[in-house]
Coordinates of C-alpha atoms in Angstrom, one line a residue:
Chain A
M195 CA 14.5 -57.7 17.4
Q196 CA 11.6 -56.9 19.8
D197 CA 9.1 -54.2 18.9
T198 CA 9.2 -51.7 21.7
A199 CA 7.0 -48.9 20.2
T200 CA 4.2 -47.7 22.3
T201 CA 0.9 -49.2 20.9
I202 CA -2.3 -47.3 20.9
A203 CA -5.7 -48.8 20.1
I204 CA -8.4 -46.7 18.5
G205 CA -11.9 -47.8 19.3
P206 CA -14.7 -48.7 18.9
D207 CA -14.8 -48.1 15.2
P208 CA -12.5 -50.6 13.5
Q209 CA -12.1 -48.1 10.7
A210 CA -10.4 -45.4 12.8
P211 CA -10.5 -41.9 11.2
R212 CA -7.3 -41.4 9.3
L213 CA -6.6 -38.1 11.1
L214 CA -6.5 -40.0 14.4
E215 CA -4.1 -42.6 13.0
K216 CA -1.9 -39.9 11.6
A217 CA -1.9 -38.1 15.0
V218 CA -0.9 -41.3 16.8
V219 CA 1.9 -42.2 14.4
G220 CA 3.1 -38.6 14.1
A221 CA 3.5 -38.6 17.9
G222 CA 5.8 -41.5 17.8
A223 CA 3.5 -44.4 18.7
Q224 CA 1.9 -47.1 16.5
V225 CA -1.7 -48.0 16.1
G226 CA -2.5 -51.6 17.1
E227 CA -5.0 -54.0 18.5
L228 CA -6.5 -53.4 21.9
A229 CA -5.2 -56.7 23.2
A230 CA -1.6 -55.5 22.7
A231 CA -2.2 -51.8 23.5
D232 CA -0.6 -49.6 26.1
A233 CA -3.4 -47.0 25.7
M234 CA -6.7 -46.5 23.9
I235 CA -8.2 -43.5 22.1
W236 CA -12.0 -43.9 22.5
T237 CA -14.3 -42.2 19.9
G238 CA -17.5 -43.8 21.0
T239 CA -20.3 -43.4 23.5
P240 CA -20.2 -44.3 27.2
G241 CA -22.7 -47.1 26.5
D242 CA -20.3 -48.8 24.2
F243 CA -17.3 -48.6 26.5
P244 CA -15.7 -52.0 27.2
A245 CA -16.7 -53.5 30.5
A246 CA -13.1 -54.8 30.9
L247 CA -9.8 -53.6 29.4
P248 CA -6.7 -55.6 28.9
A249 CA -4.2 -55.2 31.7
G250 CA -1.7 -53.5 29.4
V251 CA -4.0 -50.5 28.9
R252 CA -2.9 -47.8 31.3
W253 CA -4.5 -44.7 29.7
V254 CA -7.7 -43.9 27.9
Q255 CA -8.3 -40.7 25.9
L256 CA -12.1 -39.8 25.8
P257 CA -13.5 -37.8 22.9
A258 CA -15.6 -35.2 24.8
A259 CA -14.6 -32.1 26.7
G260 CA -17.4 -32.7 29.3
V261 CA -17.5 -36.2 30.5
E262 CA -20.6 -36.3 32.7
D263 CA -22.1 -39.1 30.6
F264 CA -19.1 -41.3 31.2
F265 CA -19.4 -40.6 35.0
E266 CA -23.1 -41.6 34.9
A267 CA -22.3 -44.7 32.9
G268 CA -19.8 -45.8 35.7
V269 CA -16.9 -45.9 33.3
F270 CA -14.4 -44.4 35.7
A271 CA -15.6 -46.5 38.7
T272 CA -15.3 -49.7 36.6
H273 CA -11.7 -49.0 35.6
P274 CA -10.1 -47.5 38.8
D275 CA -6.5 -48.4 37.7
V276 CA -6.7 -46.6 34.3
L277 CA -5.8 -43.0 33.8
F278 CA -8.5 -41.2 31.8
T279 CA -8.2 -37.9 29.9
S280 CA -10.9 -35.8 28.4
A281 CA -10.8 -33.6 25.4
A282 CA -11.1 -30.5 27.6
G283 CA -9.5 -27.5 25.8
A284 CA -9.3 -29.3 22.5
F285 CA -12.3 -27.5 21.0
A286 CA -11.6 -24.1 22.4
H287 CA -9.4 -23.0 19.6
S288 CA -12.0 -22.7 16.9
V289 CA -14.4 -20.7 19.1
A290 CA -11.6 -18.4 20.2
E291 CA -10.6 -17.8 16.6
H292 CA -14.2 -17.0 15.8
A293 CA -14.3 -14.5 18.7
L294 CA -11.2 -12.8 17.3
M295 CA -12.7 -12.7 13.9
L296 CA -16.0 -11.1 15.1
L297 CA -14.0 -8.6 17.2
L298 CA -11.7 -7.6 14.4
A299 CA -14.5 -7.4 11.8
G300 CA -16.4 -5.1 14.2
V301 CA -13.5 -2.9 15.2
R302 CA -12.4 -2.4 11.5
Y303 CA -16.0 -1.6 10.4
L304 CA -16.4 -4.6 8.1
P305 CA -20.2 -4.9 8.1
E306 CA -20.6 -1.4 6.6
H307 CA -17.8 -2.2 4.1
L308 CA -19.7 -5.3 2.9
R309 CA -22.8 -3.3 2.3
A310 CA -21.0 -0.8 0.1
S311 CA -21.0 -0.9 -3.7
T312 CA -19.0 2.3 -4.2
W313 CA -15.6 3.5 -3.1
Q314 CA -16.0 5.5 0.2
Q315 CA -12.6 5.9 1.6
R316 CA -13.1 9.2 3.2
E317 CA -16.4 8.2 4.7
F318 CA -15.0 5.0 6.2
F319 CA -11.6 6.2 7.4
P320 CA -12.8 7.6 10.8
H321 CA -14.6 4.3 11.6
V322 CA -11.7 1.9 11.0
G323 CA -10.2 1.1 14.4
S324 CA -7.5 -1.2 15.6
L325 CA -7.0 -3.5 18.6
R326 CA -3.5 -2.0 19.2
G327 CA -3.3 -0.4 22.6
K328 CA -6.9 -1.3 23.4
T329 CA -8.0 -3.2 26.4
V330 CA -10.1 -6.4 25.8
T331 CA -11.8 -7.8 28.8
I332 CA -12.4 -11.6 28.5
V333 CA -15.1 -12.7 30.9
G334 CA -14.4 -16.3 31.6
A335 CA -10.9 -17.7 31.5
G336 CA -11.7 -21.3 30.7
G337 CA -10.5 -23.1 27.6
I338 CA -11.9 -20.5 25.2
G339 CA -10.7 -17.5 27.1
R340 CA -7.2 -18.9 27.6
A341 CA -7.0 -19.8 23.9
L342 CA -8.0 -16.3 22.9
I343 CA -5.4 -14.5 25.0
P344 CA -2.4 -15.5 22.9
M345 CA -4.3 -14.5 19.8
L346 CA -5.0 -11.0 21.1
T347 CA -1.6 -10.1 22.6
P348 CA 0.4 -10.1 19.3
L349 CA -2.2 -7.5 18.1
G350 CA -1.0 -5.1 20.8
A351 CA -4.2 -5.5 22.8
N352 CA -4.1 -5.4 26.6
V353 CA -6.1 -8.3 28.0
I354 CA -8.0 -8.4 31.3
A355 CA -9.1 -11.9 32.1
V356 CA -12.0 -12.4 34.5
N357 CA -12.3 -15.6 36.3
R358 CA -14.0 -16.8 39.5
S359 CA -10.9 -16.9 41.7
G360 CA -8.9 -14.0 40.4
R361 CA -5.9 -16.4 40.4
P362 CA -3.6 -15.3 37.6
V363 CA -4.4 -17.1 34.3
T364 CA -1.6 -19.2 32.9
G365 CA -1.2 -21.4 29.9
D366 CA 0.5 -21.9 26.6
G367 CA 1.4 -18.5 25.1
I368 CA -0.2 -16.5 27.8
P369 CA 2.1 -13.6 28.7
A370 CA 3.0 -13.1 32.4
G371 CA 1.5 -9.5 32.3
V372 CA -2.1 -10.5 31.7
E373 CA -4.3 -8.9 34.5
T374 CA -6.7 -11.3 36.1
V375 CA -9.7 -10.0 38.0
P376 CA -12.0 -12.1 40.1
A377 CA -15.6 -12.1 38.9
D378 CA -17.0 -10.5 42.0
Q379 CA -14.9 -7.4 41.2
L380 CA -16.0 -7.3 37.5
G381 CA -17.5 -3.8 38.2
R382 CA -14.1 -2.2 38.4
V383 CA -12.9 -3.2 34.9
W384 CA -15.4 -1.3 32.9
S385 CA -13.8 2.1 33.2
H386 CA -10.7 0.9 31.4
T387 CA -12.3 -1.7 29.1
D388 CA -12.5 -1.0 25.3
H389 CA -14.1 -4.3 24.2
V390 CA -15.7 -7.3 25.9
V391 CA -15.6 -11.0 25.0
V392 CA -18.0 -13.2 26.9
A393 CA -16.7 -16.7 27.2
A394 CA -18.0 -17.8 30.6
P395 CA -20.2 -20.8 31.4
A396 CA -24.0 -20.3 31.7
T397 CA -25.0 -20.5 35.3
P398 CA -27.6 -18.8 37.4
R399 CA -24.9 -16.4 38.6
T400 CA -23.8 -15.4 35.1
R401 CA -27.3 -14.9 33.7
H402 CA -27.5 -11.4 32.2
L403 CA -24.0 -10.7 33.4
I404 CA -23.9 -8.0 30.7
G405 CA -27.0 -5.9 31.1
A406 CA -28.1 -2.3 30.8
D407 CA -25.7 -1.1 33.6
E408 CA -22.6 -2.8 32.1
L409 CA -23.4 -1.6 28.6
A410 CA -23.9 2.0 29.8
R411 CA -20.3 1.9 31.1
L412 CA -18.8 0.9 27.8
R413 CA -17.8 3.3 25.0
P414 CA -19.4 4.3 21.7
S415 CA -16.6 2.4 20.0
S416 CA -16.9 -0.7 22.2
W417 CA -17.7 -4.1 20.7
V418 CA -19.3 -6.8 22.8
I419 CA -18.6 -10.4 21.6
N420 CA -20.5 -13.4 22.9
V421 CA -19.2 -16.9 22.0
A422 CA -20.5 -18.5 25.3
R423 CA -24.2 -18.7 25.8
G424 CA -27.0 -16.3 24.9
S425 CA -28.2 -16.0 28.5
L426 CA -25.1 -14.1 29.6
I427 CA -26.3 -11.0 27.9
D428 CA -29.6 -9.2 28.4
T429 CA -30.7 -9.1 24.8
D430 CA -33.3 -6.3 25.2
A431 CA -30.7 -4.1 26.9
L432 CA -28.2 -4.9 24.1
V433 CA -30.7 -4.1 21.3
E434 CA -31.4 -0.8 23.0
A435 CA -27.7 0.1 23.3
L436 CA -27.0 -0.9 19.7
S437 CA -30.0 1.1 18.4
R438 CA -28.8 4.2 20.2
G439 CA -25.2 3.7 19.1
A440 CA -24.3 3.7 22.8
I441 CA -21.7 1.0 21.9
G442 CA -19.9 0.2 18.7
G443 CA -21.6 -3.1 18.0
A444 CA -22.1 -6.7 19.0
G445 CA -20.8 -9.9 17.5
L446 CA -22.9 -12.8 18.6
D447 CA -22.4 -16.5 17.9
V448 CA -25.0 -17.3 20.6
T449 CA -28.3 -15.5 21.3
E450 CA -31.2 -15.4 23.7
P451 CA -33.6 -16.7 22.4
E452 CA -31.7 -19.2 20.3
P453 CA -32.2 -19.8 17.4
L454 CA -32.8 -16.1 16.9
P455 CA -36.3 -15.9 15.4
D456 CA -36.9 -14.3 12.0
G457 CA -37.8 -10.6 12.3
H458 CA -35.8 -10.2 15.6
P459 CA -34.3 -6.6 15.7
L460 CA -30.8 -8.1 15.9
W461 CA -31.1 -9.3 12.3
S462 CA -31.5 -5.8 11.0
L463 CA -29.3 -3.7 13.3
P464 CA -26.3 -2.5 11.1
N465 CA -23.9 -2.9 14.1
A466 CA -24.8 -6.4 15.0
I467 CA -23.0 -9.5 13.5
I468 CA -24.9 -12.7 14.0
T469 CA -23.4 -16.1 13.4
P470 CA -25.8 -19.0 14.1
H471 CA -23.7 -20.8 16.8
D472 CA -21.4 -22.2 14.2
S473 CA -18.0 -21.1 15.6
N474 CA -17.1 -24.8 16.1
P475 CA -18.5 -26.7 13.1
P476 CA -18.4 -30.5 13.0
Q477 CA -15.7 -30.8 10.4
L478 CA -13.3 -28.8 12.6
R479 CA -14.0 -30.9 15.7
L480 CA -12.3 -34.1 14.4
A481 CA -9.2 -32.2 13.4
A482 CA -9.1 -30.5 16.8
F483 CA -9.5 -33.8 18.6
A484 CA -6.7 -35.3 16.5
D485 CA -4.4 -32.5 17.5
H486 CA -5.3 -33.1 21.2
V487 CA -4.7 -36.8 20.7
G488 CA -1.3 -36.2 19.0
A489 CA -0.1 -34.0 21.8
N490 CA -1.2 -36.4 24.5
V491 CA 0.3 -39.4 22.8
A492 CA 3.6 -37.6 22.5
R493 CA 3.5 -36.9 26.2
F494 CA 2.5 -40.5 26.9
V495 CA 5.4 -41.8 24.8
A496 CA 7.8 -39.4 26.6
G497 CA 6.5 -40.3 30.0
E498 CA 5.3 -36.8 30.7
P499 CA 2.1 -35.7 32.5
L500 CA -0.9 -35.8 30.2
A501 CA -3.3 -32.9 29.5
A502 CA -6.9 -32.9 30.6
V503 CA -6.6 -35.7 33.2
I504 CA -9.9 -36.6 34.7
E505 CA -9.9 -36.9 38.5
P506 CA -12.9 -39.1 39.2
Q507 CA -12.8 -38.3 42.9
R508 CA -13.3 -34.6 42.1
G509 CA -16.1 -35.3 39.7
Y510 CA -14.5 -33.9 36.5
Chain B
M1305 CA 20.7 19.1 42.0
Q1306 CA 21.5 19.0 38.3
D1307 CA 18.9 17.8 35.9
T1308 CA 20.4 14.8 34.1
A1309 CA 17.3 13.6 32.3
T1310 CA 17.5 13.1 28.5
T1311 CA 15.8 16.0 26.8
I1312 CA 13.8 15.6 23.6
A1313 CA 12.5 18.5 21.5
I1314 CA 9.4 18.0 19.4
G1315 CA 9.2 20.2 16.3
P1316 CA 8.2 22.1 14.4
D1317 CA 4.8 22.6 15.9
P1318 CA 5.2 24.3 19.3
Q1319 CA 2.0 22.6 20.4
A1320 CA 3.3 19.0 20.1
P1321 CA 0.6 16.3 19.9
R1322 CA -0.1 15.0 23.4
L1323 CA 0.4 11.4 22.3
L1324 CA 4.0 12.2 21.3
E1325 CA 4.7 14.0 24.6
K1326 CA 3.3 11.0 26.5
A1327 CA 5.5 8.7 24.4
V1328 CA 8.6 10.6 25.3
V1329 CA 7.8 10.9 28.9
G1330 CA 6.7 7.3 29.1
A1331 CA 10.1 6.3 27.7
G1332 CA 11.9 8.0 30.5
A1333 CA 12.9 11.3 28.9
Q1334 CA 11.6 14.8 29.2
V1335 CA 10.2 17.2 26.6
G1336 CA 12.2 20.4 26.3
E1337 CA 13.4 23.2 24.1
L1338 CA 15.5 22.5 21.1
A1339 CA 18.4 24.6 22.4
A1340 CA 18.8 22.2 25.3
A1341 CA 17.8 19.0 23.6
D1342 CA 19.7 15.7 23.1
A1343 CA 17.4 14.7 20.3
M1344 CA 14.5 15.9 18.2
I1345 CA 11.3 14.3 17.1
W1346 CA 10.4 16.0 13.8
T1347 CA 6.7 16.0 12.7
G1348 CA 7.1 18.5 9.8
T1349 CA 8.1 18.5 6.2
P1350 CA 11.6 18.5 4.7
G1351 CA 11.2 22.1 3.6
D1352 CA 10.7 23.3 7.2
F1353 CA 13.7 21.3 8.6
P1354 CA 16.1 23.5 10.5
A1355 CA 19.2 24.5 8.5
A1356 CA 21.3 24.2 11.6
L1357 CA 20.8 22.2 14.8
P1358 CA 22.2 22.9 18.2
A1359 CA 25.4 20.8 18.9
G1360 CA 23.7 18.8 21.6
V1361 CA 21.2 17.2 19.2
R1362 CA 22.7 13.8 18.4
W1363 CA 19.5 12.1 17.0
V1364 CA 16.5 13.1 14.9
Q1365 CA 13.4 11.0 14.5
L1366 CA 11.6 11.7 11.2
P1367 CA 7.8 11.1 10.8
A1368 CA 7.7 9.1 7.5
A1369 CA 8.5 5.5 6.6
G1370 CA 9.9 6.5 3.2
V1371 CA 12.3 9.5 3.5
E1372 CA 13.1 10.2 -0.2
D1373 CA 11.8 13.8 0.2
F1374 CA 14.3 14.4 3.1
F1375 CA 17.1 13.1 0.8
E1376 CA 16.1 15.4 -2.0
A1377 CA 15.9 18.4 0.4
G1378 CA 19.5 17.7 1.4
V1379 CA 18.6 17.2 5.1
F1380 CA 21.0 14.3 5.7
A1381 CA 23.9 16.0 3.8
T1382 CA 23.4 19.2 5.8
H1383 CA 23.6 17.3 9.2
P1384 CA 26.3 14.7 8.7
D1385 CA 27.0 14.3 12.4
V1386 CA 23.4 13.6 13.4
L1387 CA 21.9 10.1 13.5
F1388 CA 18.5 10.0 11.7
T1389 CA 15.8 7.4 12.1
S1390 CA 12.7 7.0 9.9
A1391 CA 9.3 5.7 10.9
A1392 CA 9.9 2.5 8.8
G1393 CA 7.8 -0.3 10.2
A1394 CA 5.7 2.0 12.4
F1395 CA 2.7 1.9 10.1
A1396 CA 2.8 -1.8 9.2
H1397 CA 0.8 -2.9 12.2
S1398 CA -2.5 -1.6 11.2
V1399 CA -2.2 -2.9 7.6
A1400 CA -1.2 -6.3 8.9
E1401 CA -4.1 -6.4 11.3
H1402 CA -6.4 -5.5 8.4
A1403 CA -5.0 -8.4 6.4
L1404 CA -5.6 -10.7 9.3
M1405 CA -9.2 -9.4 9.6
L1406 CA -9.9 -9.9 5.9
L1407 CA -8.4 -13.4 6.0
L1408 CA -10.3 -14.5 9.1
A1409 CA -13.6 -13.0 7.8
G1410 CA -13.2 -14.9 4.5
V1411 CA -12.2 -18.2 6.0
R1412 CA -15.0 -18.1 8.5
Y1413 CA -17.6 -17.2 5.9
L1414 CA -18.5 -13.8 7.4
P1415 CA -19.8 -12.2 4.2
E1416 CA -22.6 -14.7 3.8
H1417 CA -23.4 -14.5 7.5
L1418 CA -23.8 -10.7 7.2
R1419 CA -26.3 -11.1 4.4
A1420 CA -28.5 -13.6 6.3
S1421 CA -31.6 -12.6 8.2
T1422 CA -32.5 -16.0 9.3
W1423 CA -30.8 -18.7 11.5
Q1424 CA -29.0 -21.1 9.0
Q1425 CA -26.7 -23.1 11.2
R1426 CA -26.8 -26.3 9.2
E1427 CA -26.4 -24.4 5.9
F1428 CA -23.4 -22.4 7.2
F1429 CA -21.6 -25.2 9.1
P1430 CA -19.7 -26.7 6.2
H1431 CA -18.4 -23.3 5.0
V1432 CA -16.9 -22.2 8.4
G1433 CA -13.2 -22.8 8.2
S1434 CA -10.2 -22.1 10.5
L1435 CA -6.6 -21.0 10.0
R1436 CA -5.4 -23.8 12.3
G1437 CA -3.1 -26.1 10.5
K1438 CA -3.5 -24.1 7.3
T1439 CA -0.5 -22.7 5.3
V1440 CA -0.6 -19.0 4.6
T1441 CA 1.9 -17.7 2.1
I1442 CA 2.8 -14.1 2.6
V1443 CA 4.3 -12.6 -0.6
G1444 CA 6.5 -9.8 0.6
A1445 CA 8.3 -9.9 3.9
G1446 CA 8.8 -6.2 4.5
G1447 CA 7.2 -4.4 7.5
I1448 CA 3.7 -5.5 6.8
G1449 CA 4.6 -9.1 6.2
R1450 CA 6.8 -9.3 9.2
A1451 CA 4.1 -7.7 11.4
L1452 CA 1.6 -10.2 10.1
I1453 CA 3.6 -13.4 10.9
P1454 CA 3.3 -13.1 14.7
M1455 CA -0.4 -12.5 14.3
L1456 CA -0.9 -15.7 12.3
T1457 CA 1.3 -18.2 14.2
P1458 CA -0.8 -18.1 17.4
L1459 CA -3.7 -19.2 15.3
G1460 CA -1.9 -22.4 14.4
A1461 CA -1.3 -21.3 10.8
N1462 CA 2.0 -22.3 9.1
V1463 CA 3.5 -19.3 7.4
I1464 CA 5.6 -19.3 4.3
A1465 CA 7.3 -15.9 3.8
V1466 CA 8.4 -15.0 0.3
N1467 CA 11.1 -12.3 -0.1
R1468 CA 13.6 -11.4 -2.7
S1469 CA 16.7 -13.1 -1.1
G1470 CA 15.1 -16.1 0.5
R1471 CA 17.2 -15.1 3.6
P1472 CA 15.2 -16.3 6.7
V1473 CA 12.9 -13.7 7.9
T1474 CA 13.5 -12.6 11.5
G1475 CA 12.0 -10.0 13.8
D1476 CA 10.0 -9.5 16.9
G1477 CA 7.7 -12.4 17.6
I1478 CA 8.7 -14.3 14.4
P1479 CA 9.2 -17.9 15.3
A1480 CA 12.4 -19.6 14.1
G1481 CA 10.5 -22.2 12.1
V1482 CA 9.0 -19.8 9.5
E1483 CA 9.9 -21.0 6.0
T1484 CA 11.3 -18.4 3.8
V1485 CA 11.3 -18.8 0.0
P1486 CA 13.0 -16.6 -2.5
A1487 CA 10.7 -14.8 -4.9
D1488 CA 12.1 -16.5 -8.0
Q1489 CA 11.0 -19.9 -6.5
L1490 CA 7.5 -18.7 -5.8
G1491 CA 6.2 -21.3 -8.1
R1492 CA 7.0 -24.2 -5.7
V1493 CA 4.9 -22.9 -2.8
W1494 CA 1.4 -23.1 -4.5
S1495 CA 1.0 -26.9 -4.0
H1496 CA 1.1 -26.5 -0.3
T1497 CA -0.4 -23.0 0.1
D1498 CA -3.9 -22.7 1.5
H1499 CA -4.2 -18.9 1.5
V1500 CA -2.2 -16.0 0.1
V1501 CA -1.5 -12.5 1.5
V1502 CA 0.0 -10.1 -1.0
A1503 CA 2.2 -7.6 0.9
A1504 CA 5.0 -6.9 -1.6
P1505 CA 6.0 -3.5 -3.1
A1506 CA 4.7 -2.6 -6.6
T1507 CA 7.5 -2.9 -9.1
P1508 CA 7.6 -3.9 -12.8
R1509 CA 8.7 -7.4 -11.5
T1510 CA 5.7 -7.8 -9.2
R1511 CA 3.0 -6.6 -11.7
H1512 CA 0.3 -9.3 -12.0
L1513 CA 2.4 -11.6 -9.7
I1514 CA -0.9 -13.3 -9.0
G1515 CA -2.5 -14.1 -12.3
A1516 CA -4.5 -16.9 -13.9
D1517 CA -1.8 -19.5 -13.5
E1518 CA -1.3 -18.8 -9.8
L1519 CA -5.0 -18.7 -9.1
A1520 CA -5.5 -22.0 -11.0
R1521 CA -3.0 -23.7 -8.5
L1522 CA -4.9 -22.5 -5.4
R1523 CA -7.8 -24.4 -3.8
P1524 CA -11.6 -23.9 -3.9
S1525 CA -11.2 -22.9 -0.2
S1526 CA -8.3 -20.5 -0.7
W1527 CA -8.6 -16.8 0.1
V1528 CA -6.4 -14.2 -1.6
I1529 CA -5.7 -11.1 0.4
N1530 CA -4.2 -7.9 -1.1
V1531 CA -3.0 -5.1 1.2
A1532 CA -0.2 -3.9 -1.0
R1533 CA -1.0 -2.5 -4.4
G1534 CA -3.7 -3.4 -6.9
S1535 CA -1.3 -4.0 -9.7
L1536 CA 0.1 -7.1 -8.0
I1537 CA -3.0 -9.1 -8.9
D1538 CA -4.5 -9.5 -12.4
T1539 CA -8.0 -8.3 -11.7
D1540 CA -9.6 -9.9 -14.7
A1541 CA -8.2 -13.3 -13.8
L1542 CA -9.3 -12.8 -10.2
V1543 CA -12.8 -11.9 -11.2
E1544 CA -12.9 -15.0 -13.4
A1545 CA -11.7 -17.3 -10.6
L1546 CA -14.1 -15.8 -8.1
S1547 CA -17.0 -16.1 -10.4
R1548 CA -16.3 -19.8 -11.0
G1549 CA -15.7 -20.5 -7.3
A1550 CA -12.2 -21.7 -8.3
I1551 CA -11.0 -20.1 -5.1
G1552 CA -12.8 -19.4 -1.8
G1553 CA -12.6 -15.6 -2.1
A1554 CA -10.6 -12.4 -2.1
G1555 CA -10.2 -9.7 0.4
L1556 CA -8.9 -6.5 -1.2
D1557 CA -7.8 -3.3 0.4
V1558 CA -6.3 -2.2 -2.9
T1559 CA -7.5 -2.7 -6.4
E1560 CA -6.6 -2.2 -10.0
P1561 CA -8.1 0.1 -11.1
E1562 CA -8.3 2.1 -7.9
P1563 CA -10.6 3.6 -6.8
L1564 CA -12.7 0.6 -8.0
P1565 CA -15.3 2.1 -10.3
D1566 CA -19.0 1.8 -9.6
G1567 CA -20.5 -1.2 -11.3
H1568 CA -17.2 -3.2 -11.3
P1569 CA -17.9 -6.9 -10.9
L1570 CA -15.9 -7.1 -7.7
W1571 CA -18.6 -5.0 -6.0
S1572 CA -21.2 -7.6 -6.5
L1573 CA -19.3 -10.9 -6.2
P1574 CA -20.4 -12.6 -3.0
N1575 CA -17.0 -13.9 -2.3
A1576 CA -15.1 -10.6 -2.6
I1577 CA -14.6 -8.3 0.3
I1578 CA -13.6 -4.7 -0.8
T1579 CA -12.2 -2.2 1.7
P1580 CA -11.3 1.2 0.0
H1581 CA -7.6 1.3 0.9
D1582 CA -8.5 2.3 4.4
S1583 CA -6.4 -0.3 6.3
N1584 CA -4.2 2.5 7.7
P1585 CA -6.5 5.4 8.4
P1586 CA -5.1 8.8 9.5
Q1587 CA -6.3 8.6 13.1
L1588 CA -4.3 5.4 13.6
R1589 CA -1.1 6.8 12.1
L1590 CA -0.3 9.3 14.9
A1591 CA -0.8 6.6 17.5
A1592 CA 1.5 4.3 15.6
F1593 CA 4.1 7.0 15.2
A1594 CA 3.9 7.7 18.9
D1595 CA 4.5 4.0 19.7
H1596 CA 7.6 4.1 17.4
V1597 CA 8.8 7.3 19.1
G1598 CA 8.4 5.8 22.5
A1599 CA 10.3 2.7 21.7
N1600 CA 13.1 4.6 20.1
V1601 CA 13.3 7.2 22.9
A1602 CA 13.6 4.3 25.4
R1603 CA 16.5 2.8 23.4
F1604 CA 18.1 6.3 23.1
V1605 CA 17.9 6.7 26.9
A1606 CA 19.3 3.3 27.5
G1607 CA 22.1 3.8 24.9
E1608 CA 20.9 1.0 22.8
P1609 CA 20.8 0.9 19.0
L1610 CA 17.8 2.7 17.5
A1611 CA 15.3 1.2 15.1
A1612 CA 14.9 2.3 11.5
V1613 CA 18.3 4.0 11.3
I1614 CA 18.8 5.9 8.0
E1615 CA 22.0 5.2 6.3
P1616 CA 22.5 8.2 3.9
Q1617 CA 25.4 6.6 2.1
R1618 CA 23.1 3.6 1.1
G1619 CA 20.3 5.9 0.1
Y1620 CA 17.6 4.8 2.6

């Protein structure tokens, strides 16, 4: 009987992480030698990438979300007949979950609760909020923003997604009713925004996207969450708004400057939650990559279109 | 032209809360006098309930989830031809959201973050977890448990629901694949449980449901969340497990004793989060009731079955 199972090689480490092997097998393929493989999962650097691949290898899964280094190393040009996929989107989940955690902790008044050492129900009652019926504006609808939407909607939150084009955001678990607003019309969302999650890339255009003007248009109960890059928020304006209680608070996984220096006012403001850019810790990354690999291997086995296909002619 | 809109009276306060009026109108009905009403939203006590209702009133929505007091006052017996609905399920959302917040804050190591006043990325990295791929056992699949399930599944968590019958849990947003286990087989879930949320009623059978044995079978990374009643957990055993680091931590909105007295060890354990039974504060309750009213009025207008129908012959 001939073995007809799809064979996936994992390289370059001959001792492939167990999680990746499990992902491949769980998706209905087998792990095998590169010489006999239909596809390859690559966990190494561009510099170590094979100069030549066996003719049977039709697909290569790369380990990074951004693959500029592989472009620069000429990997795509060297293998024009191979379909490459990146890990774009694979690492967004943990960051989105972190953003949700920061937002919920803020809205439900957790920082003050954690400082308490006595039962203060009546004092705390008025400060405990909910996301139900509230509008959360997510600035940036890339992987993180899109991963966050299906986490927010079951909480009864209304989501406004802000992206460059204003083209309706779609994806797994994203309800049809999500309002999408183009970035150049960001100004018109503030009047009906309760909370803001910043999840946009750092570019010259997005620098200090949230500044004194934007903060002034939010509410005394509004939380501002940043899981993108510190430069998107004007830190001085934020400290000022937090100090005055002009907004409810800020949950920041990224800061400007970063690392946040000792003695910075954000460390001592009671309505600021600082996490030191640890929303996507190393031990979660392999598991996330394994999930991505499993999903893509299952598609490959089924002959379906793969996720995160790299289009070398477009440059990403 | 005759007015054919469905008319809903709101009583007994002639100044009905605006939120309720909005809910009625938003659901396609109009607010009007009791004499001309098709249905009534009741916000008062059983003692104030009208001895007689106009013949046009076919449905009455009561303001409480538990309606024992209305039974005792004879309200249902006095109005045998009227369909009554309770607010059962209406108040579960806020408690479920609170449970999610406590669980996420625990799993992502927020308490230690909030105590920090210096950037400790490398120190914190190993302690930041995720719910993705983790199994959360929800003990009690009533309103709170059922509201929590659709909040957990988009995070990639596997949910085990524990109820008395073991009959598969169903409801809005509950995926078909949720495993349901009868309470008398609770013992077999621990080996594959990562985190526990206690959301069952307090009865003699559920007293100290989580004790030393159960805690011993959890993991050093497990969080135990209680949003039900303090008596469901053996507090001494919990303190012992938390002190030894035998489990990751505990998030408690309810305690035994309650209120938790000053100086109790739970106040100072770094892996305990205490919120003083404030997961469903008064200001959120009216909004939740209004949502329930809106949904039921919409069903009434459409001639569809109402939610939370009281069956007087069954006693609830």
